[in-house]
mmCIF file of C-alpha atoms and ligand atoms in Angstrom:
data_model
loop_
_atom_site.group_PDB
_atom_site.id
_atom_site.type_symbol
_atom_site.label_atom_id
_atom_site.label_comp_id
_atom_site.label_asym_id
_atom_site.label_seq_id
_atom_site.Cartn_x
_atom_site.Cartn_y
_atom_site.Cartn_z
ATOM 1 C CA MET A 1 -9.070 -2.244 18.782
ATOM 2 C CA ASN A 2 -8.134 1.012 20.595
ATOM 3 C CA SER A 3 -4.755 2.670 21.203
ATOM 4 C CA THR A 4 -4.066 0.593 24.310
ATOM 5 C CA GLU A 5 -4.326 -2.620 22.304
ATOM 6 C CA THR A 6 -2.272 -4.030 19.451
ATOM 7 C CA ALA A 7 -2.695 -6.928 17.060
ATOM 8 C CA ALA A 8 0.298 -9.190 16.455
ATOM 9 C CA VAL A 9 1.075 -12.276 14.371
ATOM 10 C CA VAL A 10 1.891 -15.032 16.846
ATOM 11 C CA LEU A 11 3.413 -18.513 16.400
ATOM 12 C CA ARG A 12 1.001 -21.188 17.685
ATOM 13 C CA ALA A 13 3.442 -24.105 17.433
ATOM 14 C CA HIS A 14 6.848 -24.743 15.908
ATOM 15 C CA ARG A 15 7.084 -25.991 12.371
ATOM 16 C CA THR A 16 8.243 -29.583 12.190
ATOM 17 C CA ASP A 17 8.216 -30.254 8.453
ATOM 18 C CA VAL A 18 9.147 -28.180 5.399
ATOM 19 C CA GLY A 19 5.862 -29.287 3.845
ATOM 20 C CA GLN A 20 3.817 -27.334 6.431
ATOM 21 C CA ARG A 21 2.439 -24.042 5.200
ATOM 22 C CA PRO A 22 3.276 -21.197 7.607
ATOM 23 C CA SER A 23 -0.407 -20.211 7.792
ATOM 24 C CA GLU A 24 -1.175 -23.526 9.540
ATOM 25 C CA LEU A 25 0.882 -22.343 12.522
ATOM 26 C CA LEU A 26 0.347 -18.568 12.661
ATOM 27 C CA GLU A 27 -2.544 -16.460 13.904
ATOM 28 C CA VAL A 28 -3.364 -12.836 14.705
ATOM 29 C CA ARG A 29 -3.896 -12.123 18.403
ATOM 30 C CA VAL A 30 -4.991 -8.866 20.022
ATOM 31 C CA ALA A 31 -3.228 -7.970 23.278
ATOM 32 C CA ASP A 32 -2.696 -5.008 25.579
ATOM 33 C CA GLN A 33 -0.112 -2.546 24.328
ATOM 34 C CA ARG A 34 2.246 -1.728 27.189
ATOM 35 C CA PRO A 35 2.985 1.969 27.749
ATOM 36 C CA ILE A 36 6.372 3.217 26.591
ATOM 37 C CA GLY A 37 9.146 3.917 29.093
ATOM 38 C CA ASP A 38 11.893 6.529 29.161
ATOM 39 C CA GLY A 39 14.037 6.377 26.018
ATOM 40 C CA GLU A 40 11.347 4.511 24.072
ATOM 41 C CA VAL A 41 9.002 5.258 21.208
ATOM 42 C CA LEU A 42 5.649 3.774 20.201
ATOM 43 C CA VAL A 43 5.710 2.906 16.505
ATOM 44 C CA GLU A 44 2.707 2.232 14.288
ATOM 45 C CA ASN A 45 3.896 -0.160 11.590
ATOM 46 C CA ILE A 46 3.212 0.792 7.980
ATOM 47 C CA PHE A 47 5.129 -1.758 5.854
ATOM 48 C CA GLN A 48 6.050 -5.354 6.744
ATOM 49 C CA GLN A 49 8.797 -7.261 4.904
ATOM 50 C CA ILE A 50 7.962 -10.896 4.068
ATOM 51 C CA VAL A 51 11.012 -13.098 3.357
ATOM 52 C CA ALA A 52 11.682 -16.813 2.943
ATOM 53 C CA VAL A 53 13.741 -17.013 6.130
ATOM 54 C CA ASN A 54 10.571 -16.273 8.149
ATOM 55 C CA ALA A 55 9.493 -19.846 7.438
ATOM 56 C CA ASP A 56 12.849 -21.224 8.666
ATOM 57 C CA LEU A 57 12.598 -19.279 11.923
ATOM 58 C CA MET A 58 9.340 -21.102 12.693
ATOM 59 C CA PHE A 59 11.373 -24.274 13.382
ATOM 60 C CA GLU A 60 12.490 -24.793 16.983
ATOM 61 C CA ASN A 61 16.129 -25.122 15.865
ATOM 62 C CA PRO A 62 16.410 -23.304 12.557
ATOM 63 C CA GLY A 63 20.206 -23.674 12.473
ATOM 64 C CA LEU A 64 20.617 -20.031 11.458
ATOM 65 C CA PRO A 65 22.508 -17.121 13.012
ATOM 66 C CA LEU A 66 19.109 -15.668 14.027
ATOM 67 C CA PRO A 67 16.912 -16.575 17.017
ATOM 68 C CA ALA A 68 13.957 -18.881 16.349
ATOM 69 C CA PHE A 69 10.444 -17.439 16.677
ATOM 70 C CA GLU A 70 9.003 -18.282 20.100
ATOM 71 C CA VAL A 71 5.719 -20.116 20.503
ATOM 72 C CA GLY A 72 3.052 -17.738 21.862
ATOM 73 C CA ALA A 73 5.089 -14.633 21.042
ATOM 74 C CA PRO A 74 4.867 -12.217 18.113
ATOM 75 C CA LEU A 75 7.236 -12.846 15.210
ATOM 76 C CA TYR A 76 9.988 -10.302 14.637
ATOM 77 C CA GLY A 77 11.522 -8.918 11.463
ATOM 78 C CA PRO A 78 12.171 -5.751 9.473
ATOM 79 C CA ALA A 79 9.337 -3.227 9.170
ATOM 80 C CA ILE A 80 8.828 0.456 8.488
ATOM 81 C CA GLY A 81 6.651 2.447 10.868
ATOM 82 C CA ARG A 82 5.800 5.908 12.136
ATOM 83 C CA VAL A 83 6.533 7.147 15.667
ATOM 84 C CA VAL A 84 3.175 7.959 17.297
ATOM 85 C CA GLU A 85 4.391 8.565 20.871
ATOM 86 C CA SER A 86 7.862 9.365 22.145
ATOM 87 C CA ARG A 87 9.721 9.617 25.421
ATOM 88 C CA SER A 88 13.030 10.134 23.644
ATOM 89 C CA ASP A 89 14.792 12.471 21.199
ATOM 90 C CA THR A 90 13.019 10.834 18.251
ATOM 91 C CA ALA A 91 10.129 13.094 17.279
ATOM 92 C CA VAL A 92 6.525 11.970 16.853
ATOM 93 C CA GLY A 93 5.890 11.580 13.123
ATOM 94 C CA THR A 94 9.388 10.275 12.284
ATOM 95 C CA VAL A 95 9.263 7.353 9.830
ATOM 96 C CA VAL A 96 11.671 4.648 10.968
ATOM 97 C CA GLN A 97 12.965 1.168 10.143
ATOM 98 C CA HIS A 98 13.256 -1.370 12.953
ATOM 99 C CA ASN A 99 13.091 -5.107 13.627
ATOM 100 C CA GLN A 100 9.785 -5.429 15.565
ATOM 101 C CA GLY A 101 7.413 -6.005 12.705
ATOM 102 C CA TRP A 102 4.498 -8.461 12.483
ATOM 103 C CA ARG A 103 2.354 -6.250 14.757
ATOM 104 C CA ASP A 104 0.375 -3.046 14.397
ATOM 105 C CA LEU A 105 2.000 -1.172 17.290
ATOM 106 C CA THR A 106 5.265 -1.742 19.084
ATOM 107 C CA ALA A 107 7.069 -0.105 21.992
ATOM 108 C CA ILE A 108 10.775 -0.030 21.252
ATOM 109 C CA ALA A 109 13.981 1.703 22.418
ATOM 110 C CA SER A 110 14.630 4.786 20.323
ATOM 111 C CA ASN A 111 18.203 3.630 19.650
ATOM 112 C CA ALA A 112 16.800 0.515 17.948
ATOM 113 C CA VAL A 113 14.969 2.506 15.270
ATOM 114 C CA PHE A 114 16.620 4.078 12.218
ATOM 115 C CA PRO A 115 14.997 7.103 10.587
ATOM 116 C CA VAL A 116 14.279 6.646 6.889
ATOM 117 C CA PRO A 117 16.200 9.435 5.085
ATOM 118 C CA ASP A 118 14.023 12.065 3.413
ATOM 119 C CA GLY A 119 14.011 12.399 -0.336
ATOM 120 C CA VAL A 120 16.368 9.514 -1.133
ATOM 121 C CA PHE A 121 13.836 6.890 -2.237
ATOM 122 C CA PRO A 122 10.481 7.016 -3.987
ATOM 123 C CA GLY A 123 8.923 5.570 -0.813
ATOM 124 C CA PRO A 124 9.992 4.429 2.675
ATOM 125 C CA GLU A 125 9.320 0.772 1.753
ATOM 126 C CA TYR A 126 12.495 0.905 -0.381
ATOM 127 C CA MET A 127 14.413 0.545 2.885
ATOM 128 C CA LEU A 128 13.155 -3.059 3.010
ATOM 129 C CA ASN A 129 15.251 -4.157 0.041
ATOM 130 C CA GLN A 130 17.664 -7.056 0.568
ATOM 131 C CA GLY A 131 20.498 -5.493 -1.377
ATOM 132 C CA VAL A 132 23.022 -5.772 1.463
ATOM 133 C CA THR A 133 22.964 -9.542 0.985
ATOM 134 C CA SER A 134 22.925 -9.343 -2.811
ATOM 135 C CA PHE A 135 25.872 -6.935 -2.791
ATOM 136 C CA HIS A 136 27.899 -8.846 -0.213
ATOM 137 C CA GLY A 137 27.428 -12.128 -2.082
ATOM 138 C CA MET A 138 27.970 -10.836 -5.580
ATOM 139 C CA VAL A 139 30.827 -8.420 -4.868
ATOM 140 C CA ASP A 140 32.665 -9.546 -1.717
ATOM 141 C CA ILE A 141 32.162 -13.300 -2.101
ATOM 142 C CA ALA A 142 31.931 -13.905 -5.856
ATOM 143 C CA GLY A 143 34.060 -10.913 -6.845
ATOM 144 C CA VAL A 144 31.978 -10.330 -9.949
ATOM 145 C CA GLY A 145 33.528 -8.099 -12.577
ATOM 146 C CA ALA A 146 33.997 -7.310 -16.236
ATOM 147 C CA GLY A 147 33.777 -10.322 -18.526
ATOM 148 C CA ASP A 148 32.101 -12.681 -16.074
ATOM 149 C CA VAL A 149 29.436 -15.084 -17.263
ATOM 150 C CA VAL A 150 27.013 -14.997 -14.350
ATOM 151 C CA LEU A 151 24.215 -17.362 -13.387
ATOM 152 C CA VAL A 152 21.717 -16.377 -10.656
ATOM 153 C CA SER A 153 19.186 -18.841 -9.241
ATOM 154 C CA GLY A 154 15.997 -17.553 -7.617
ATOM 155 C CA ALA A 155 16.589 -14.583 -9.903
ATOM 156 C CA ALA A 156 13.080 -13.167 -9.633
ATOM 157 C CA GLY A 157 13.176 -13.362 -5.817
ATOM 158 C CA GLY A 158 14.071 -10.700 -3.300
ATOM 159 C CA VAL A 159 17.832 -11.297 -3.135
ATOM 160 C CA GLY A 160 18.417 -12.709 -6.627
ATOM 161 C CA SER A 161 16.640 -9.911 -8.485
ATOM 162 C CA ILE A 162 19.078 -7.352 -7.082
ATOM 163 C CA ALA A 163 22.114 -9.675 -7.320
ATOM 164 C CA GLY A 164 21.662 -10.001 -11.078
ATOM 165 C CA GLN A 165 21.367 -6.244 -11.502
ATOM 166 C CA ILE A 166 24.576 -5.723 -9.521
ATOM 167 C CA ALA A 167 26.406 -8.164 -11.827
ATOM 168 C CA ARG A 168 25.106 -6.224 -14.822
ATOM 169 C CA ALA A 169 26.138 -2.872 -13.289
ATOM 170 C CA ARG A 170 29.665 -4.213 -12.612
ATOM 171 C CA GLY A 171 30.273 -5.115 -16.218
ATOM 172 C CA ALA A 172 29.511 -8.844 -16.444
ATOM 173 C CA ALA A 173 29.633 -10.116 -20.027
ATOM 174 C CA LEU A 174 26.452 -12.167 -19.620
ATOM 175 C CA VAL A 175 23.885 -12.352 -16.820
ATOM 176 C CA ILE A 176 21.525 -15.337 -16.856
ATOM 177 C CA GLY A 177 18.697 -15.723 -14.359
ATOM 178 C CA ILE A 178 16.788 -18.873 -13.413
ATOM 179 C CA ALA A 179 13.140 -18.416 -12.408
ATOM 180 C CA GLY A 180 9.871 -20.320 -12.394
ATOM 181 C CA GLY A 181 7.487 -19.532 -15.251
ATOM 182 C CA PRO A 182 7.466 -17.431 -18.423
ATOM 183 C CA ASP A 183 6.176 -14.269 -16.747
ATOM 184 C CA LYS A 184 9.032 -14.130 -14.252
ATOM 185 C CA CYS A 185 11.539 -14.880 -17.029
ATOM 186 C CA ALA A 186 10.161 -12.080 -19.207
ATOM 187 C CA TYR A 187 10.321 -9.756 -16.213
ATOM 188 C CA LEU A 188 14.048 -10.517 -15.777
ATOM 189 C CA THR A 189 15.016 -9.805 -19.375
ATOM 190 C CA GLU A 190 12.560 -7.027 -20.180
ATOM 191 C CA GLN A 191 12.698 -5.009 -16.967
ATOM 192 C CA LEU A 192 15.730 -5.962 -14.899
ATOM 193 C CA GLY A 193 18.436 -6.064 -17.574
ATOM 194 C CA PHE A 194 19.245 -9.785 -17.446
ATOM 195 C CA ASP A 195 20.593 -10.972 -20.817
ATOM 196 C CA ALA A 196 18.732 -14.265 -20.649
ATOM 197 C CA ALA A 197 16.396 -16.175 -18.368
ATOM 198 C CA ILE A 198 15.777 -19.897 -17.978
ATOM 199 C CA ASP A 199 12.373 -21.131 -16.868
ATOM 200 C CA TYR A 200 13.346 -24.125 -14.738
ATOM 201 C CA LYS A 201 9.723 -25.302 -14.576
ATOM 202 C CA ASN A 202 9.341 -25.603 -18.353
ATOM 203 C CA GLU A 203 12.831 -25.738 -19.841
ATOM 204 C CA ASP A 204 15.803 -28.092 -19.668
ATOM 205 C CA LEU A 205 18.394 -26.238 -17.604
ATOM 206 C CA ASP A 206 21.327 -28.264 -18.985
ATOM 207 C CA ALA A 207 20.353 -27.698 -22.602
ATOM 208 C CA ARG A 208 19.756 -23.987 -22.112
ATOM 209 C CA LEU A 209 23.117 -23.496 -20.372
ATOM 210 C CA ASP A 210 24.879 -25.398 -23.185
ATOM 211 C CA GLU A 211 23.315 -22.946 -25.589
ATOM 212 C CA LEU A 212 23.754 -19.721 -23.576
ATOM 213 C CA ALA A 213 27.146 -20.314 -21.963
ATOM 214 C CA PRO A 214 29.061 -22.896 -24.026
ATOM 215 C CA GLU A 215 32.366 -21.886 -22.373
ATOM 216 C CA GLY A 216 30.820 -22.283 -18.924
ATOM 217 C CA ILE A 217 29.729 -19.913 -16.180
ATOM 218 C CA THR A 218 32.359 -18.063 -14.176
ATOM 219 C CA VAL A 219 30.080 -16.865 -11.333
ATOM 220 C CA PHE A 220 27.096 -18.618 -9.743
ATOM 221 C CA PHE A 221 24.973 -16.772 -7.167
ATOM 222 C CA ASP A 222 22.765 -19.462 -5.649
ATOM 223 C CA THR A 223 19.667 -18.970 -3.518
ATOM 224 C CA ILE A 224 18.069 -22.316 -4.390
ATOM 225 C CA GLY A 225 20.534 -25.242 -4.180
ATOM 226 C CA GLY A 226 18.975 -28.565 -5.170
ATOM 227 C CA THR A 227 19.264 -29.698 -8.763
ATOM 228 C CA GLN A 228 20.017 -26.132 -9.874
ATOM 229 C CA PHE A 229 23.270 -26.199 -7.893
ATOM 230 C CA GLU A 230 24.148 -29.641 -9.312
ATOM 231 C CA THR A 231 23.543 -28.347 -12.847
ATOM 232 C CA ALA A 232 25.679 -25.253 -12.204
ATOM 233 C CA VAL A 233 28.605 -27.470 -11.147
ATOM 234 C CA ARG A 234 28.373 -29.310 -14.472
ATOM 235 C CA HIS A 235 28.395 -25.991 -16.359
ATOM 236 C CA ALA A 236 31.119 -24.235 -14.358
ATOM 237 C CA ALA A 237 34.146 -22.856 -16.165
ATOM 238 C CA PHE A 238 37.588 -23.557 -14.738
ATOM 239 C CA GLY A 239 38.072 -21.513 -11.542
ATOM 240 C CA ALA A 240 34.402 -20.475 -11.340
ATOM 241 C CA ARG A 241 33.315 -18.720 -8.120
ATOM 242 C CA PHE A 242 30.139 -19.936 -6.465
ATOM 243 C CA ALA A 243 28.512 -17.677 -3.827
ATOM 244 C CA LEU A 244 26.028 -19.833 -1.897
ATOM 245 C CA CYS A 245 23.381 -17.565 -0.389
ATOM 246 C CA GLY A 246 20.374 -19.811 0.236
ATOM 247 C CA ALA A 247 19.022 -23.313 -0.217
ATOM 248 C CA LEU A 248 15.340 -22.775 -0.886
ATOM 249 C CA ALA A 249 14.854 -26.137 -2.605
ATOM 250 C CA GLY A 250 15.832 -27.772 0.678
ATOM 251 C CA GLN A 251 14.415 -25.098 2.981
ATOM 252 C CA ILE A 252 11.004 -25.127 1.349
ATOM 253 C CA GLY A 253 10.894 -28.516 -0.355
ATOM 254 C CA GLY A 254 8.445 -28.874 -3.191
ATOM 255 C CA GLY A 255 10.716 -30.953 -5.415
ATOM 256 C CA HIS A 256 13.701 -29.625 -7.375
ATOM 257 C CA GLY A 257 16.186 -31.811 -5.528
ATOM 258 C CA GLY A 258 16.050 -30.778 -1.874
ATOM 259 C CA HIS A 259 19.599 -30.443 -0.634
ATOM 260 C CA PRO A 260 22.080 -31.072 -3.474
ATOM 261 C CA ARG A 261 24.910 -33.562 -3.847
ATOM 262 C CA LEU A 262 28.288 -32.127 -4.782
ATOM 263 C CA ASP A 263 30.184 -33.918 -7.565
ATOM 264 C CA ILE A 264 33.501 -33.424 -5.780
ATOM 265 C CA MET A 265 35.672 -34.750 -8.614
ATOM 266 C CA THR A 266 34.213 -32.263 -11.095
ATOM 267 C CA ALA A 267 34.629 -29.481 -8.534
ATOM 268 C CA ILE A 268 38.290 -30.476 -8.044
ATOM 269 C CA VAL A 269 39.097 -30.748 -11.734
ATOM 270 C CA LYS A 270 37.486 -27.367 -12.409
ATOM 271 C CA GLU A 271 38.907 -25.853 -9.193
ATOM 272 C CA ILE A 272 35.518 -24.338 -8.399
ATOM 273 C CA GLN A 273 35.679 -21.917 -5.474
ATOM 274 C CA ILE A 274 32.549 -22.682 -3.492
ATOM 275 C CA ARG A 275 31.894 -20.087 -0.815
ATOM 276 C CA PRO A 276 28.763 -20.255 1.332
ATOM 277 C CA PHE A 277 28.199 -16.967 3.144
ATOM 278 C CA THR A 278 26.083 -15.315 5.810
ATOM 279 C CA THR A 279 25.524 -11.570 5.645
ATOM 280 C CA MET A 280 25.777 -10.233 9.181
ATOM 281 C CA HIS A 281 24.745 -6.694 8.151
ATOM 282 C CA THR A 282 27.880 -5.201 9.630
ATOM 283 C CA PRO A 283 28.184 -1.405 9.339
ATOM 284 C CA GLU A 284 30.798 -1.968 6.586
ATOM 285 C CA GLN A 285 28.467 -4.244 4.587
ATOM 286 C CA ILE A 286 25.543 -1.838 4.939
ATOM 287 C CA GLN A 287 27.738 1.110 3.996
ATOM 288 C CA ALA A 288 29.139 -0.707 0.945
ATOM 289 C CA TRP A 289 25.621 -1.350 -0.354
ATOM 290 C CA ILE A 290 24.321 2.122 0.486
ATOM 291 C CA GLY A 291 27.316 3.730 -1.227
ATOM 292 C CA HIS A 292 26.501 1.746 -4.320
ATOM 293 C CA TYR A 293 22.729 1.684 -4.405
ATOM 294 C CA VAL A 294 21.771 5.215 -3.508
ATOM 295 C CA PRO A 295 23.324 6.563 -6.737
ATOM 296 C CA SER A 296 22.256 3.479 -8.722
ATOM 297 C CA PHE A 297 18.610 3.787 -7.670
ATOM 298 C CA SER A 298 18.443 7.477 -8.491
ATOM 299 C CA GLN A 299 20.241 6.939 -11.836
ATOM 300 C CA GLY A 300 17.892 4.061 -12.652
ATOM 301 C CA THR A 301 20.731 1.538 -13.136
ATOM 302 C CA ILE A 302 19.323 -0.647 -10.361
ATOM 303 C CA THR A 303 15.643 -0.940 -9.550
ATOM 304 C CA PHE A 304 14.016 -2.339 -6.433
ATOM 305 C CA PRO A 305 11.769 -5.149 -7.671
ATOM 306 C CA HIS A 306 8.941 -5.469 -5.191
ATOM 307 C CA THR A 307 5.291 -6.326 -4.766
ATOM 308 C CA VAL A 308 3.152 -4.495 -2.192
ATOM 309 C CA LEU A 309 0.033 -6.258 -0.909
ATOM 310 C CA GLU A 310 -2.675 -4.393 0.999
ATOM 311 C CA GLY A 311 -3.164 -5.316 4.687
ATOM 312 C CA PRO A 312 -4.579 -5.665 7.270
ATOM 313 C CA LEU A 313 -2.072 -7.482 9.465
ATOM 314 C CA GLY A 314 -3.515 -10.954 8.845
ATOM 315 C CA ARG A 315 -2.562 -10.598 5.179
ATOM 316 C CA THR A 316 1.098 -11.100 6.207
ATOM 317 C CA ILE A 317 0.308 -14.731 7.021
ATOM 318 C CA THR A 318 -1.117 -15.666 3.630
ATOM 319 C CA ALA A 319 1.562 -13.533 1.973
ATOM 320 C CA LEU A 320 4.252 -15.785 3.459
ATOM 321 C CA ASP A 321 2.509 -18.877 2.074
ATOM 322 C CA GLU A 322 2.321 -17.185 -1.313
ATOM 323 C CA LEU A 323 5.999 -16.168 -1.265
ATOM 324 C CA LEU A 324 7.063 -19.759 -0.687
ATOM 325 C CA ALA A 325 4.745 -20.949 -3.463
ATOM 326 C CA GLY A 326 6.435 -18.526 -5.887
ATOM 327 C CA ASP A 327 3.275 -16.463 -6.438
ATOM 328 C CA HIS A 328 5.062 -13.078 -6.338
ATOM 329 C CA ARG A 329 8.175 -11.550 -7.789
ATOM 330 C CA GLY A 330 10.833 -9.397 -6.173
ATOM 331 C CA ASN A 331 10.671 -8.464 -2.539
ATOM 332 C CA LEU A 332 7.303 -8.997 -0.889
ATOM 333 C CA ILE A 333 5.873 -6.279 1.353
ATOM 334 C CA VAL A 334 2.500 -5.937 3.080
ATOM 335 C CA LYS A 335 1.122 -2.450 3.651
ATOM 336 C CA LEU A 336 -0.428 -2.263 7.120
ATOM 337 C CA ALA A 337 -1.345 1.421 7.421
ATOM 338 C CA ASN A 338 -1.178 4.709 5.521
HETATM 339 N N1 NAP B 1 23.210 -15.821 3.199
HETATM 340 C C1 NAP B 1 22.559 -14.779 3.667
HETATM 341 O O1 NAP B 1 23.114 -13.956 4.380
HETATM 342 C C2 NAP B 1 21.105 -14.595 3.310
HETATM 343 C C3 NAP B 1 20.443 -13.392 3.571
HETATM 344 C C4 NAP B 1 19.112 -13.247 3.150
HETATM 345 C C5 NAP B 1 18.473 -14.321 2.547
HETATM 346 N N2 NAP B 1 19.154 -15.492 2.374
HETATM 347 C C6 NAP B 1 18.545 -16.653 1.722
HETATM 348 O O2 NAP B 1 18.447 -16.325 0.341
HETATM 349 C C7 NAP B 1 17.397 -17.104 -0.223
HETATM 350 C C8 NAP B 1 16.498 -16.187 -1.034
HETATM 351 O O3 NAP B 1 15.802 -15.336 -0.149
HETATM 352 P P1 NAP B 1 14.673 -14.367 -0.712
HETATM 353 O O4 NAP B 1 14.135 -13.648 0.446
HETATM 354 O O5 NAP B 1 15.196 -13.636 -1.868
HETATM 355 O O6 NAP B 1 13.599 -15.415 -1.183
HETATM 356 P P2 NAP B 1 12.709 -15.375 -2.482
HETATM 357 O O7 NAP B 1 13.597 -15.586 -3.658
HETATM 358 O O8 NAP B 1 11.824 -14.225 -2.472
HETATM 359 O O9 NAP B 1 11.926 -16.762 -2.249
HETATM 360 C C9 NAP B 1 10.883 -17.186 -2.901
HETATM 361 C C10 NAP B 1 11.198 -17.727 -4.308
HETATM 362 O O10 NAP B 1 11.941 -18.954 -4.263
HETATM 363 C C11 NAP B 1 11.598 -19.759 -5.376
HETATM 364 N N3 NAP B 1 11.389 -21.126 -4.890
HETATM 365 C C12 NAP B 1 10.634 -21.496 -3.856
HETATM 366 N N4 NAP B 1 10.707 -22.836 -3.677
HETATM 367 C C13 NAP B 1 11.530 -23.314 -4.617
HETATM 368 C C14 NAP B 1 11.994 -24.619 -4.944
HETATM 369 N N5 NAP B 1 11.626 -25.701 -4.265
HETATM 370 N N6 NAP B 1 12.838 -24.737 -5.979
HETATM 371 C C15 NAP B 1 13.222 -23.654 -6.678
HETATM 372 N N7 NAP B 1 12.796 -22.395 -6.423
HETATM 373 C C16 NAP B 1 11.965 -22.239 -5.394
HETATM 374 C C17 NAP B 1 10.311 -19.164 -5.930
HETATM 375 O O11 NAP B 1 10.651 -18.522 -7.134
HETATM 376 P P3 NAP B 1 10.272 -19.167 -8.536
HETATM 377 O O12 NAP B 1 8.808 -18.889 -8.747
HETATM 378 O O13 NAP B 1 11.170 -18.485 -9.483
HETATM 379 O O14 NAP B 1 10.531 -20.633 -8.386
HETATM 380 C C18 NAP B 1 9.899 -18.101 -4.939
HETATM 381 O O15 NAP B 1 9.333 -16.958 -5.559
HETATM 382 C C19 NAP B 1 16.729 -17.812 0.940
HETATM 383 O O16 NAP B 1 17.255 -19.105 1.021
HETATM 384 C C20 NAP B 1 17.133 -16.996 2.146
HETATM 385 O O17 NAP B 1 17.106 -17.771 3.329
HETATM 386 C C21 NAP B 1 20.442 -15.647 2.733
#
C-alpha cells in the first residue's frame, strides 16, 4: 500500500442473527485514498476503539440512535490518529480524536477532529474511554451517592468498569460487580476498588446477593439485561433506582436469558425507578465527565481499564469477535500504527 491508498474494514452484508460472529461479515479492502480538500486534514489512525455496539450497527435496522453500517462501506467509530496532511488550521503532527476509524487513513473536515490535550493522560488512547456513558448513567440517571448499595452488571466491560469506580468515588456503601469468570472478578476487587464481585458463570447470583446485600440493592447499573436484570428486581430495596444502559444478553445472545421479563408486581410493590437511558454525548454530559475524571485519573481514584491489542487493521475484526465472547476486560483498543 502507498500513500494514495488506504485499507478499511468494510461490511460485506448485514447481520441477520445475533448468533453471527462479526468476522463472518467483515473484511479489509484496499481502496484509493481521495485527496483532501480545503478545510480538511488527512489522518493516519493510531488507535481504534472496539465496542459492543459495533455488532448492533451491523444490522440493517439496529434500532439505535446511530446510523447502521452500510454494506460495501467502511465502518465508522471513535479512533485516535495523527494529522499527516492539512489544508486547514490544524497542524500536521497534531494527534486527534474523531469518528472515522476502522481504516488506516481518512480524509476528514478539520472541525470534525478534536485535538488530544497534551500532558493530561498517560497516552492518547485514554481519550477512547466510555466514561461519559458511565458517568451519565451512574450520576444523572441513578443519582448514586453516599450509603448506596450498588450492583453493576458487565462490571469488567468498558462501561461497567468505570461505572463501578464512579459509585465508589461518590461514597457508595457497597459496590458489587457481576462478571464472567474468576479472573475478571479478582480484577474488580483487587484493582478497581469494587467491594465484591459475583462470577455469574460459576456462582448462584441469587444466593450471593442474599449474602452480600441482605437489605437489598439501592442502585443497579445494568449493561446486560437478561436473567441478571430479573435477579436484580428480586433483590431491589424499596425505591431502588435502576439505570438501564445496555442489554448485551439480548444483543449478543449466548444464553443468560436474552431479553428479560419484568415482574411488574414486584416492581410496583418496591416502587423501583427503572430508567433506561441513551447518552447523546451532549457538551454538558462530556463536560460533566471531563470535570470529574481529569482530576480522578491524575489522583489515581479512577483508572481506565483497557486492553490494547497490536494491529494491523485486520486485527480489529477478530478483536470484535473476542469482545463479544468476553475474552478481554475493560475497554478494547487495537493499535494500528506508532
Ligand atoms: N445507553 C447508552 O448510552 C450506551 C452507551 C454506550 C454503550 N452502551 C451499551 O452498554 C453495554 C456495554 O457496552 P460495553 O462497550 O461496555 O461492552 P462490554 O462490557 O465491553 O461488552 C462485552 C462484555 O459483555 C459481557 N457479555 C457478553 N455477552 C454476554 C451475555 N450473553 N451475558 C452476560 N454478559 C455478556 C462479557 O463480559 P463477561 O466476560 O463478564 O461476561 C463481555 O466482556 C452495551 O449494551 C452497549 O450497547 C449503552
